[in-house]
Amino acid sequence: NSSYTGDSSFRSRRIYNILYMSMTYEEAVEYLYTRTPQFQSIGAAAYKPGLDTINDLLESLGNPHMDYPVIHVAGTNGKGSTSHTIAAVLQQAGYKVGLYTSPHLVDFRERMRVDGQMIHPDEVARFVRNYSLSATADRLDPSFFELTTAMAFEWFRREKVDVAVIEVGLGGRLDSTNVVDSQLSVITNISFDHMAQLGDTLEAIAAEKAGIMRPGVPVIIGEPKEKIRAFLIEQARKKGARACTTERMGGMVTFESDESAACLKVNGTPFGDIEFELHGDCQHQNALTVLTALDELKRLGWVIPDDAVREGFSNVCSLTGLMGRWMKLSDTPLTICDTGHNIGGWELLAPQINRLPRPLTMVLGFVADKDLTHILPLLPSDAGYIFTNADIPRALPAVELAAKASEAGIKGIAVPGVGDAYQEALASGSASVFIGGSTFVVADLLKFLRK
């Protein structure tokens, strides 16, 4: 933009403005992908810790994030499921709810929704066009995540939401979302992931997540490990936040599930017996976290009828568009995909995968910077393996993954491209197929199935 400033370039600037006034959605998304560093594609090089840029962006927009209450959700695993479920319940309670999550799986617009509806393509084009023509664009160099965060916050204001549920992108303390003045903070759990950015101990990672805590604001702590839970409680004390753990809820609630069930039964909650549409093993703790959060919101004066809780839990996917969490794609063969991608996720996925019917074929791909040392030993020894890679620059090539797995005693074939690997798995004649290892593998699979 800077080349079009000053009186001498008035004509060029006018032509430039006319061109951008007609920006299409496709051009806007291309601008976001090509003009801004994207963690999804290039990893750590796109990570811009610190809040100066996002604060400048939001100030140029009139600080839209200050115009509505916010529920802020951090954690290593489960924060997406937790955010979507809280949003679904509040929708059913009659609130107009903004929901901001990341990454997207199929469509960029999945990242921001109001009452489950994705942002309209024209709104994306409008925001990017206005930003690209602004003095702010001349002055700042935001990352993809910073710019999309500003877009979501501004759109929520335009939509006049009653509340926004905001999922942290990475970490907490230095994440672009950590400019909100939340009414409730939620930390789901702590596990090893993104250690280069967050630290190489659970305490260091927990301290980063604890950065979303606010003085006088209750924080729900969903971490089940006693030592790390105690660490987070102490962090809350130091920051003047009121810690609410899930232990009391866990003492009340029982769970019923089996692999053929379409839901997870959550019995004995303060809102009655619930059927949870999400039913992976990891959803037990997520359910306790959400229930504790809802209980606290009621204490804060939010009106949340029991039937809204039950309906939100039982219809979370249709209400919010959530995908990729122990998601059943077919019955014959039984085909499951899941976005779990770190050691904490795989510790929960492994026993559930072990309960799948045999013979089992595993289709796996990972990003290149993922430490597989502790994940590979969790994989079932009696499964067949097809190693693949997502269509992103960060993906670990299928052949390299197959070699790493072979060193760990896991034999399989390399089939680059998730669609081809999936078709190879279907041709294997297995009773069940699992596809995962990376969010981007699941994203490529869902895109392939939509063709």
mmCIF file of N, CA and C in Angstrom, residues 143-252:
data_model
loop_
_atom_site.group_PDB
_atom_site.id
_atom_site.type_symbol
_atom_site.label_atom_id
_atom_site.label_comp_id
_atom_site.label_asym_id
_atom_site.label_seq_id
_atom_site.Cartn_x
_atom_site.Cartn_y
_atom_site.Cartn_z
ATOM 1 N N SER A 143 0.451 -11.557 11.683
ATOM 2 C CA SER A 143 0.404 -12.958 11.264
ATOM 3 C C SER A 143 -1.015 -13.281 10.806
ATOM 4 N N PHE A 144 -1.145 -14.428 10.173
ATOM 5 C CA PHE A 144 -2.464 -14.931 9.751
ATOM 6 C C PHE A 144 -3.402 -14.983 10.944
ATOM 7 N N PHE A 145 -2.919 -15.502 12.071
ATOM 8 C CA PHE A 145 -3.788 -15.668 13.236
ATOM 9 C C PHE A 145 -4.178 -14.321 13.836
ATOM 10 N N GLU A 146 -3.241 -13.385 13.874
ATOM 11 C CA GLU A 146 -3.574 -12.067 14.398
ATOM 12 C C GLU A 146 -4.670 -11.405 13.564
ATOM 13 N N LEU A 147 -4.554 -11.510 12.257
ATOM 14 C CA LEU A 147 -5.528 -10.861 11.387
ATOM 15 C C LEU A 147 -6.891 -11.548 11.460
ATOM 16 N N THR A 148 -6.902 -12.882 11.520
ATOM 17 C CA THR A 148 -8.189 -13.571 11.611
ATOM 18 C C THR A 148 -8.831 -13.363 12.980
ATOM 19 N N THR A 149 -8.023 -13.225 14.027
ATOM 20 C CA THR A 149 -8.568 -12.922 15.353
ATOM 21 C C THR A 149 -9.259 -11.563 15.345
ATOM 22 N N ALA A 150 -8.607 -10.566 14.754
ATOM 23 C CA ALA A 150 -9.218 -9.244 14.655
ATOM 24 C C ALA A 150 -10.503 -9.298 13.834
ATOM 25 N N MET A 151 -10.498 -10.080 12.757
ATOM 26 C CA MET A 151 -11.692 -10.235 11.928
ATOM 27 C C MET A 151 -12.846 -10.807 12.742
ATOM 28 N N ALA A 152 -12.577 -11.852 13.496
ATOM 29 C CA ALA A 152 -13.627 -12.488 14.299
ATOM 30 C C ALA A 152 -14.181 -11.513 15.331
ATOM 31 N N PHE A 153 -13.302 -10.828 16.049
ATOM 32 C CA PHE A 153 -13.755 -9.925 17.099
ATOM 33 C C PHE A 153 -14.613 -8.798 16.526
ATOM 34 N N GLU A 154 -14.202 -8.274 15.358
ATOM 35 C CA GLU A 154 -14.976 -7.190 14.752
ATOM 36 C C GLU A 154 -16.317 -7.697 14.245
ATOM 37 N N TRP A 155 -16.338 -8.903 13.659
ATOM 38 C CA TRP A 155 -17.594 -9.464 13.152
ATOM 39 C C TRP A 155 -18.576 -9.732 14.292
ATOM 40 N N PHE A 156 -18.072 -10.232 15.410
ATOM 41 C CA PHE A 156 -18.951 -10.483 16.551
ATOM 42 C C PHE A 156 -19.624 -9.184 17.006
ATOM 43 N N ARG A 157 -18.877 -8.079 16.976
ATOM 44 C CA ARG A 157 -19.495 -6.798 17.343
ATOM 45 C C ARG A 157 -20.567 -6.408 16.330
ATOM 46 N N ARG A 158 -20.278 -6.579 15.054
ATOM 47 C CA ARG A 158 -21.258 -6.237 14.018
ATOM 48 C C ARG A 158 -22.528 -7.075 14.169
ATOM 49 N N GLU A 159 -22.354 -8.310 14.629
ATOM 50 C CA GLU A 159 -23.488 -9.208 14.804
ATOM 51 C C GLU A 159 -24.206 -9.000 16.143
ATOM 52 N N LYS A 160 -23.629 -8.142 16.984
ATOM 53 C CA LYS A 160 -24.220 -7.842 18.297
ATOM 54 C C LYS A 160 -24.445 -9.113 19.124
ATOM 55 N N VAL A 161 -23.392 -9.910 19.262
ATOM 56 C CA VAL A 161 -23.504 -11.141 20.040
ATOM 57 C C VAL A 161 -23.701 -10.809 21.517
ATOM 58 N N ASP A 162 -24.369 -11.711 22.223
ATOM 59 C CA ASP A 162 -24.534 -11.581 23.673
ATOM 60 C C ASP A 162 -23.289 -12.036 24.419
ATOM 61 N N VAL A 163 -22.549 -12.956 23.801
ATOM 62 C CA VAL A 163 -21.352 -13.522 24.425
ATOM 63 C C VAL A 163 -20.508 -14.157 23.330
ATOM 64 N N ALA A 164 -19.193 -14.155 23.529
ATOM 65 C CA ALA A 164 -18.287 -14.837 22.607
ATOM 66 C C ALA A 164 -17.481 -15.879 23.371
ATOM 67 N N VAL A 165 -17.434 -17.092 22.830
ATOM 68 C CA VAL A 165 -16.589 -18.156 23.367
ATOM 69 C C VAL A 165 -15.334 -18.176 22.509
ATOM 70 N N ILE A 166 -14.197 -17.875 23.118
ATOM 71 C CA ILE A 166 -12.950 -17.678 22.383
ATOM 72 C C ILE A 166 -11.949 -18.757 22.781
ATOM 73 N N GLU A 167 -11.525 -19.559 21.806
ATOM 74 C CA GLU A 167 -10.505 -20.583 22.038
ATOM 75 C C GLU A 167 -9.117 -19.995 21.792
ATOM 76 N N VAL A 168 -8.223 -20.208 22.727
ATOM 77 C CA VAL A 168 -6.827 -19.798 22.560
ATOM 78 C C VAL A 168 -6.224 -20.543 21.369
ATOM 79 N N GLY A 169 -5.385 -19.847 20.612
ATOM 80 C CA GLY A 169 -4.729 -20.491 19.481
ATOM 81 C C GLY A 169 -3.561 -21.357 19.934
ATOM 82 N N LEU A 170 -2.594 -20.757 20.632
ATOM 83 C CA LEU A 170 -1.410 -21.483 21.085
ATOM 84 C C LEU A 170 -0.942 -20.873 22.392
ATOM 85 N N GLY A 171 -0.861 -21.694 23.426
ATOM 86 C CA GLY A 171 -0.382 -21.222 24.718
ATOM 87 C C GLY A 171 -1.474 -20.496 25.475
ATOM 88 N N GLY A 172 -1.255 -19.221 25.719
ATOM 89 C CA GLY A 172 -2.222 -18.426 26.472
ATOM 90 C C GLY A 172 -1.694 -17.036 26.738
ATOM 91 N N ARG A 173 -0.616 -16.949 27.496
ATOM 92 C CA ARG A 173 -0.078 -15.661 27.940
ATOM 93 C C ARG A 173 0.200 -14.720 26.772
ATOM 94 N N LEU A 174 0.817 -15.225 25.714
ATOM 95 C CA LEU A 174 1.207 -14.387 24.581
ATOM 96 C C LEU A 174 0.355 -14.643 23.345
ATOM 97 N N ASP A 175 -0.731 -15.379 23.506
ATOM 98 C CA ASP A 175 -1.606 -15.665 22.374
ATOM 99 C C ASP A 175 -2.405 -14.419 21.993
ATOM 100 N N SER A 176 -2.697 -14.284 20.710
ATOM 101 C CA SER A 176 -3.405 -13.089 20.221
ATOM 102 C C SER A 176 -4.777 -12.918 20.848
ATOM 103 N N THR A 177 -5.381 -13.999 21.297
ATOM 104 C CA THR A 177 -6.702 -13.869 21.927
ATOM 105 C C THR A 177 -6.622 -13.307 23.334
ATOM 106 N N ASN A 178 -5.430 -13.223 23.900
ATOM 107 C CA ASN A 178 -5.306 -12.855 25.307
ATOM 108 C C ASN A 178 -5.341 -11.341 25.530
ATOM 109 N N VAL A 179 -6.196 -10.695 24.748
ATOM 110 C CA VAL A 179 -6.468 -9.276 24.944
ATOM 111 C C VAL A 179 -7.870 -9.076 25.501
ATOM 112 N N VAL A 180 -8.620 -10.173 25.617
ATOM 113 C CA VAL A 180 -10.016 -10.065 26.040
ATOM 114 C C VAL A 180 -10.104 -9.866 27.554
ATOM 115 N N ASP A 181 -11.168 -9.219 27.955
ATOM 116 C CA ASP A 181 -11.473 -9.045 29.380
ATOM 117 C C ASP A 181 -12.554 -10.063 29.730
ATOM 118 N N SER A 182 -12.126 -11.292 30.009
ATOM 119 C CA SER A 182 -13.064 -12.412 30.110
ATOM 120 C C SER A 182 -13.889 -12.356 31.392
ATOM 121 N N GLN A 183 -15.102 -12.914 31.312
ATOM 122 C CA GLN A 183 -15.931 -13.108 32.500
ATOM 123 C C GLN A 183 -15.691 -14.472 33.118
ATOM 124 N N LEU A 184 -15.171 -15.403 32.315
ATOM 125 C CA LEU A 184 -14.848 -16.744 32.800
ATOM 126 C C LEU A 184 -13.677 -17.270 31.985
ATOM 127 N N SER A 185 -12.680 -17.820 32.677
ATOM 128 C CA SER A 185 -11.555 -18.479 32.017
ATOM 129 C C SER A 185 -11.678 -19.980 32.218
ATOM 130 N N VAL A 186 -11.231 -20.739 31.235
ATOM 131 C CA VAL A 186 -11.267 -22.202 31.310
ATOM 132 C C VAL A 186 -9.922 -22.738 30.843
ATOM 133 N N ILE A 187 -9.326 -23.627 31.626
ATOM 134 C CA ILE A 187 -8.104 -24.331 31.208
ATOM 135 C C ILE A 187 -8.417 -25.817 31.267
ATOM 136 N N THR A 188 -8.428 -26.467 30.110
ATOM 137 C CA THR A 188 -8.888 -27.857 30.043
ATOM 138 C C THR A 188 -7.866 -28.820 30.639
ATOM 139 N N ASN A 189 -6.643 -28.807 30.155
ATOM 140 C CA ASN A 189 -5.604 -29.722 30.646
ATOM 141 C C ASN A 189 -4.250 -29.270 30.135
ATOM 142 N N ILE A 190 -3.209 -29.935 30.606
ATOM 143 C CA ILE A 190 -1.839 -29.601 30.230
ATOM 144 C C ILE A 190 -1.138 -30.873 29.766
ATOM 145 N N SER A 191 -0.533 -30.803 28.574
ATOM 146 C CA SER A 191 0.252 -31.920 28.072
ATOM 147 C C SER A 191 1.407 -31.371 27.249
ATOM 148 N N PHE A 192 2.297 -32.245 26.832
ATOM 149 C CA PHE A 192 3.439 -31.808 26.034
ATOM 150 C C PHE A 192 3.012 -31.560 24.593
ATOM 151 N N ASP A 193 3.177 -30.333 24.133
ATOM 152 C CA ASP A 193 2.936 -29.954 22.747
ATOM 153 C C ASP A 193 3.486 -28.551 22.550
ATOM 154 N N HIS A 194 3.998 -28.268 21.385
ATOM 155 C CA HIS A 194 4.554 -26.943 21.052
ATOM 156 C C HIS A 194 5.601 -26.523 22.087
ATOM 157 N N MET A 195 6.475 -27.470 22.451
ATOM 158 C CA MET A 195 7.452 -27.179 23.506
ATOM 159 C C MET A 195 8.427 -26.068 23.118
ATOM 160 N N ALA A 196 8.727 -25.923 21.823
ATOM 161 C CA ALA A 196 9.653 -24.875 21.388
ATOM 162 C C ALA A 196 9.120 -23.490 21.729
ATOM 163 N N GLN A 197 7.785 -23.350 21.729
ATOM 164 C CA GLN A 197 7.191 -22.057 22.034
ATOM 165 C C GLN A 197 6.786 -21.923 23.506
ATOM 166 N N LEU A 198 6.425 -23.040 24.155
ATOM 167 C CA LEU A 198 5.794 -22.960 25.474
ATOM 168 C C LEU A 198 6.647 -23.483 26.616
ATOM 169 N N GLY A 199 7.721 -24.216 26.321
ATOM 170 C CA GLY A 199 8.547 -24.765 27.385
ATOM 171 C C GLY A 199 8.562 -26.279 27.366
ATOM 172 N N ASP A 200 9.552 -26.871 28.002
ATOM 173 C CA ASP A 200 9.737 -28.319 27.914
ATOM 174 C C ASP A 200 9.393 -29.062 29.199
ATOM 175 N N THR A 201 8.690 -28.399 30.112
ATOM 176 C CA THR A 201 8.155 -29.086 31.292
ATOM 177 C C THR A 201 6.656 -28.780 31.375
ATOM 178 N N LEU A 202 5.912 -29.660 32.049
ATOM 179 C CA LEU A 202 4.480 -29.422 32.184
ATOM 180 C C LEU A 202 4.205 -28.150 32.980
ATOM 181 N N GLU A 203 5.059 -27.859 33.956
ATOM 182 C CA GLU A 203 4.873 -26.636 34.741
ATOM 183 C C GLU A 203 5.074 -25.392 33.871
ATOM 184 N N ALA A 204 6.078 -25.428 32.998
ATOM 185 C CA ALA A 204 6.320 -24.274 32.122
ATOM 186 C C ALA A 204 5.149 -24.070 31.169
ATOM 187 N N ILE A 205 4.638 -25.175 30.619
ATOM 188 C CA ILE A 205 3.488 -25.088 29.716
ATOM 189 C C ILE A 205 2.267 -24.587 30.467
ATOM 190 N N ALA A 206 2.068 -25.106 31.683
ATOM 191 C CA ALA A 206 0.927 -24.677 32.500
ATOM 192 C C ALA A 206 1.010 -23.191 32.820
ATOM 193 N N ALA A 207 2.208 -22.692 33.069
ATOM 194 C CA ALA A 207 2.360 -21.262 33.366
ATOM 195 C C ALA A 207 1.940 -20.409 32.174
ATOM 196 N N GLU A 208 2.253 -20.876 30.970
ATOM 197 C CA GLU A 208 1.822 -20.141 29.771
ATOM 198 C C GLU A 208 0.305 -20.152 29.642
ATOM 199 N N LYS A 209 -0.310 -21.318 29.861
ATOM 200 C CA LYS A 209 -1.774 -21.400 29.791
ATOM 201 C C LYS A 209 -2.417 -20.515 30.867
ATOM 202 N N ALA A 210 -1.787 -20.463 32.041
ATOM 203 C CA ALA A 210 -2.323 -19.672 33.148
ATOM 204 C C ALA A 210 -2.298 -18.181 32.852
ATOM 205 N N GLY A 211 -1.637 -17.793 31.789
ATOM 206 C CA GLY A 211 -1.596 -16.389 31.406
ATOM 207 C C GLY A 211 -2.949 -15.811 31.062
ATOM 208 N N ILE A 212 -3.974 -16.663 30.828
ATOM 209 C CA ILE A 212 -5.315 -16.134 30.536
ATOM 210 C C ILE A 212 -6.097 -15.811 31.808
ATOM 211 N N MET A 213 -5.565 -16.199 32.977
ATOM 212 C CA MET A 213 -6.261 -15.909 34.235
ATOM 213 C C MET A 213 -6.310 -14.410 34.473
ATOM 214 N N ARG A 214 -7.408 -13.947 35.103
ATOM 215 C CA ARG A 214 -7.607 -12.530 35.369
ATOM 216 C C ARG A 214 -7.955 -12.322 36.843
ATOM 217 N N PRO A 215 -7.476 -11.248 37.453
ATOM 218 C CA PRO A 215 -7.829 -10.966 38.851
ATOM 219 C C PRO A 215 -9.343 -10.858 39.021
ATOM 220 N N GLY A 216 -9.864 -11.558 40.015
ATOM 221 C CA GLY A 216 -11.274 -11.489 40.323
ATOM 222 C C GLY A 216 -12.177 -12.283 39.398
ATOM 223 N N VAL A 217 -11.608 -12.945 38.400
ATOM 224 C CA VAL A 217 -12.396 -13.705 37.423
ATOM 225 C C VAL A 217 -12.244 -15.197 37.720
ATOM 226 N N PRO A 218 -13.347 -15.935 37.846
ATOM 227 C CA PRO A 218 -13.215 -17.374 38.102
ATOM 228 C C PRO A 218 -12.547 -18.091 36.941
ATOM 229 N N VAL A 219 -11.747 -19.090 37.257
ATOM 230 C CA VAL A 219 -11.094 -19.910 36.234
ATOM 231 C C VAL A 219 -11.421 -21.370 36.509
ATOM 232 N N ILE A 220 -11.952 -22.049 35.517
ATOM 233 C CA ILE A 220 -12.256 -23.475 35.614
ATOM 234 C C ILE A 220 -10.993 -24.250 35.265
ATOM 235 N N ILE A 221 -10.572 -25.133 36.147
ATOM 236 C CA ILE A 221 -9.359 -25.929 35.921
ATOM 237 C C ILE A 221 -9.778 -27.369 35.687
ATOM 238 N N GLY A 222 -9.657 -27.814 34.449
ATOM 239 C CA GLY A 222 -10.066 -29.162 34.070
ATOM 240 C C GLY A 222 -8.941 -30.174 34.099
ATOM 241 N N GLU A 223 -7.753 -29.758 34.511
ATOM 242 C CA GLU A 223 -6.589 -30.652 34.537
ATOM 243 C C GLU A 223 -6.786 -31.765 35.572
ATOM 244 N N PRO A 224 -6.733 -33.056 35.134
ATOM 245 C CA PRO A 224 -6.949 -34.152 36.080
ATOM 246 C C PRO A 224 -5.714 -34.556 36.885
ATOM 247 N N LYS A 225 -4.498 -34.242 36.391
ATOM 248 C CA LYS A 225 -3.286 -34.657 37.100
ATOM 249 C C LYS A 225 -3.104 -33.788 38.350
ATOM 250 N N GLU A 226 -3.020 -34.436 39.511
ATOM 251 C CA GLU A 226 -3.045 -33.723 40.790
ATOM 252 C C GLU A 226 -1.935 -32.685 40.903
ATOM 253 N N LYS A 227 -0.721 -33.049 40.501
ATOM 254 C CA LYS A 227 0.416 -32.136 40.652
ATOM 255 C C LYS A 227 0.236 -30.871 39.807
ATOM 256 N N ILE A 228 -0.172 -31.045 38.554
ATOM 257 C CA ILE A 228 -0.324 -29.891 37.660
ATOM 258 C C ILE A 228 -1.577 -29.098 38.029
ATOM 259 N N ARG A 229 -2.606 -29.797 38.482
ATOM 260 C CA ARG A 229 -3.798 -29.090 38.954
ATOM 261 C C ARG A 229 -3.433 -28.177 40.131
ATOM 262 N N ALA A 230 -2.637 -28.692 41.056
ATOM 263 C CA ALA A 230 -2.210 -27.887 42.209
ATOM 264 C C ALA A 230 -1.379 -26.690 41.752
ATOM 265 N N PHE A 231 -0.544 -26.908 40.738
ATOM 266 C CA PHE A 231 0.268 -25.811 40.192
ATOM 267 C C PHE A 231 -0.639 -24.716 39.624
ATOM 268 N N LEU A 232 -1.675 -25.112 38.888
ATOM 269 C CA LEU A 232 -2.591 -24.137 38.297
ATOM 270 C C LEU A 232 -3.398 -23.409 39.377
ATOM 271 N N ILE A 233 -3.782 -24.121 40.420
ATOM 272 C CA ILE A 233 -4.495 -23.479 41.524
ATOM 273 C C ILE A 233 -3.610 -22.412 42.180
ATOM 274 N N GLU A 234 -2.333 -22.733 42.329
ATOM 275 C CA GLU A 234 -1.402 -21.767 42.908
ATOM 276 C C GLU A 234 -1.218 -20.563 41.979
ATOM 277 N N GLN A 235 -1.166 -20.819 40.662
ATOM 278 C CA GLN A 235 -1.083 -19.716 39.706
ATOM 279 C C GLN A 235 -2.304 -18.806 39.837
ATOM 280 N N ALA A 236 -3.470 -19.413 39.994
ATOM 281 C CA ALA A 236 -4.694 -18.622 40.161
ATOM 282 C C ALA A 236 -4.615 -17.766 41.421
ATOM 283 N N ARG A 237 -4.114 -18.355 42.502
ATOM 284 C CA ARG A 237 -3.992 -17.605 43.759
ATOM 285 C C ARG A 237 -3.085 -16.392 43.568
ATOM 286 N N LYS A 238 -1.959 -16.589 42.898
ATOM 287 C CA LYS A 238 -1.010 -15.489 42.684
ATOM 288 C C LYS A 238 -1.610 -14.384 41.823
ATOM 289 N N LYS A 239 -2.460 -14.754 40.883
ATOM 290 C CA LYS A 239 -3.044 -13.775 39.964
ATOM 291 C C LYS A 239 -4.363 -13.196 40.479
ATOM 292 N N GLY A 240 -4.815 -13.677 41.623
ATOM 293 C CA GLY A 240 -6.055 -13.163 42.181
ATOM 294 C C GLY A 240 -7.299 -13.699 41.503
ATOM 295 N N ALA A 241 -7.171 -14.811 40.800
ATOM 296 C CA ALA A 241 -8.317 -15.451 40.158
ATOM 297 C C ALA A 241 -8.881 -16.521 41.086
ATOM 298 N N ARG A 242 -10.167 -16.779 40.962
ATOM 299 C CA ARG A 242 -10.803 -17.796 41.816
ATOM 300 C C ARG A 242 -10.818 -19.127 41.078
ATOM 301 N N ALA A 243 -10.079 -20.115 41.596
ATOM 302 C CA ALA A 243 -9.952 -21.417 40.940
ATOM 303 C C ALA A 243 -11.149 -22.303 41.257
ATOM 304 N N CYS A 244 -11.719 -22.906 40.213
ATOM 305 C CA CYS A 244 -12.816 -23.869 40.355
ATOM 306 C C CYS A 244 -12.379 -25.157 39.659
ATOM 307 N N THR A 245 -12.189 -26.218 40.412
ATOM 308 C CA THR A 245 -11.769 -27.480 39.821
ATOM 309 C C THR A 245 -12.985 -28.351 39.504
ATOM 310 N N THR A 246 -12.739 -29.438 38.783
ATOM 311 C CA THR A 246 -13.828 -30.340 38.383
ATOM 312 C C THR A 246 -14.031 -31.473 39.381
ATOM 313 N N GLU A 247 -13.327 -31.451 40.497
ATOM 314 C CA GLU A 247 -13.374 -32.586 41.425
ATOM 315 C C GLU A 247 -14.771 -32.807 42.003
ATOM 316 N N ARG A 248 -15.448 -31.731 42.385
ATOM 317 C CA ARG A 248 -16.795 -31.884 42.950
ATOM 318 C C ARG A 248 -17.750 -32.474 41.915
ATOM 319 N N MET A 249 -17.656 -31.982 40.677
ATOM 320 C CA MET A 249 -18.507 -32.505 39.611
ATOM 321 C C MET A 249 -18.165 -33.966 39.334
ATOM 322 N N GLY A 250 -16.877 -34.288 39.368
ATOM 323 C CA GLY A 250 -16.458 -35.661 39.124
ATOM 324 C C GLY A 250 -16.971 -36.625 40.169
ATOM 325 N N GLY A 251 -17.185 -36.134 41.392
ATOM 326 C CA GLY A 251 -17.722 -36.991 42.442
ATOM 327 C C GLY A 251 -19.208 -37.250 42.301
ATOM 328 N N MET A 252 -19.884 -36.447 41.476
ATOM 329 C CA MET A 252 -21.326 -36.594 41.290
ATOM 330 C C MET A 252 -21.680 -37.423 40.058
#
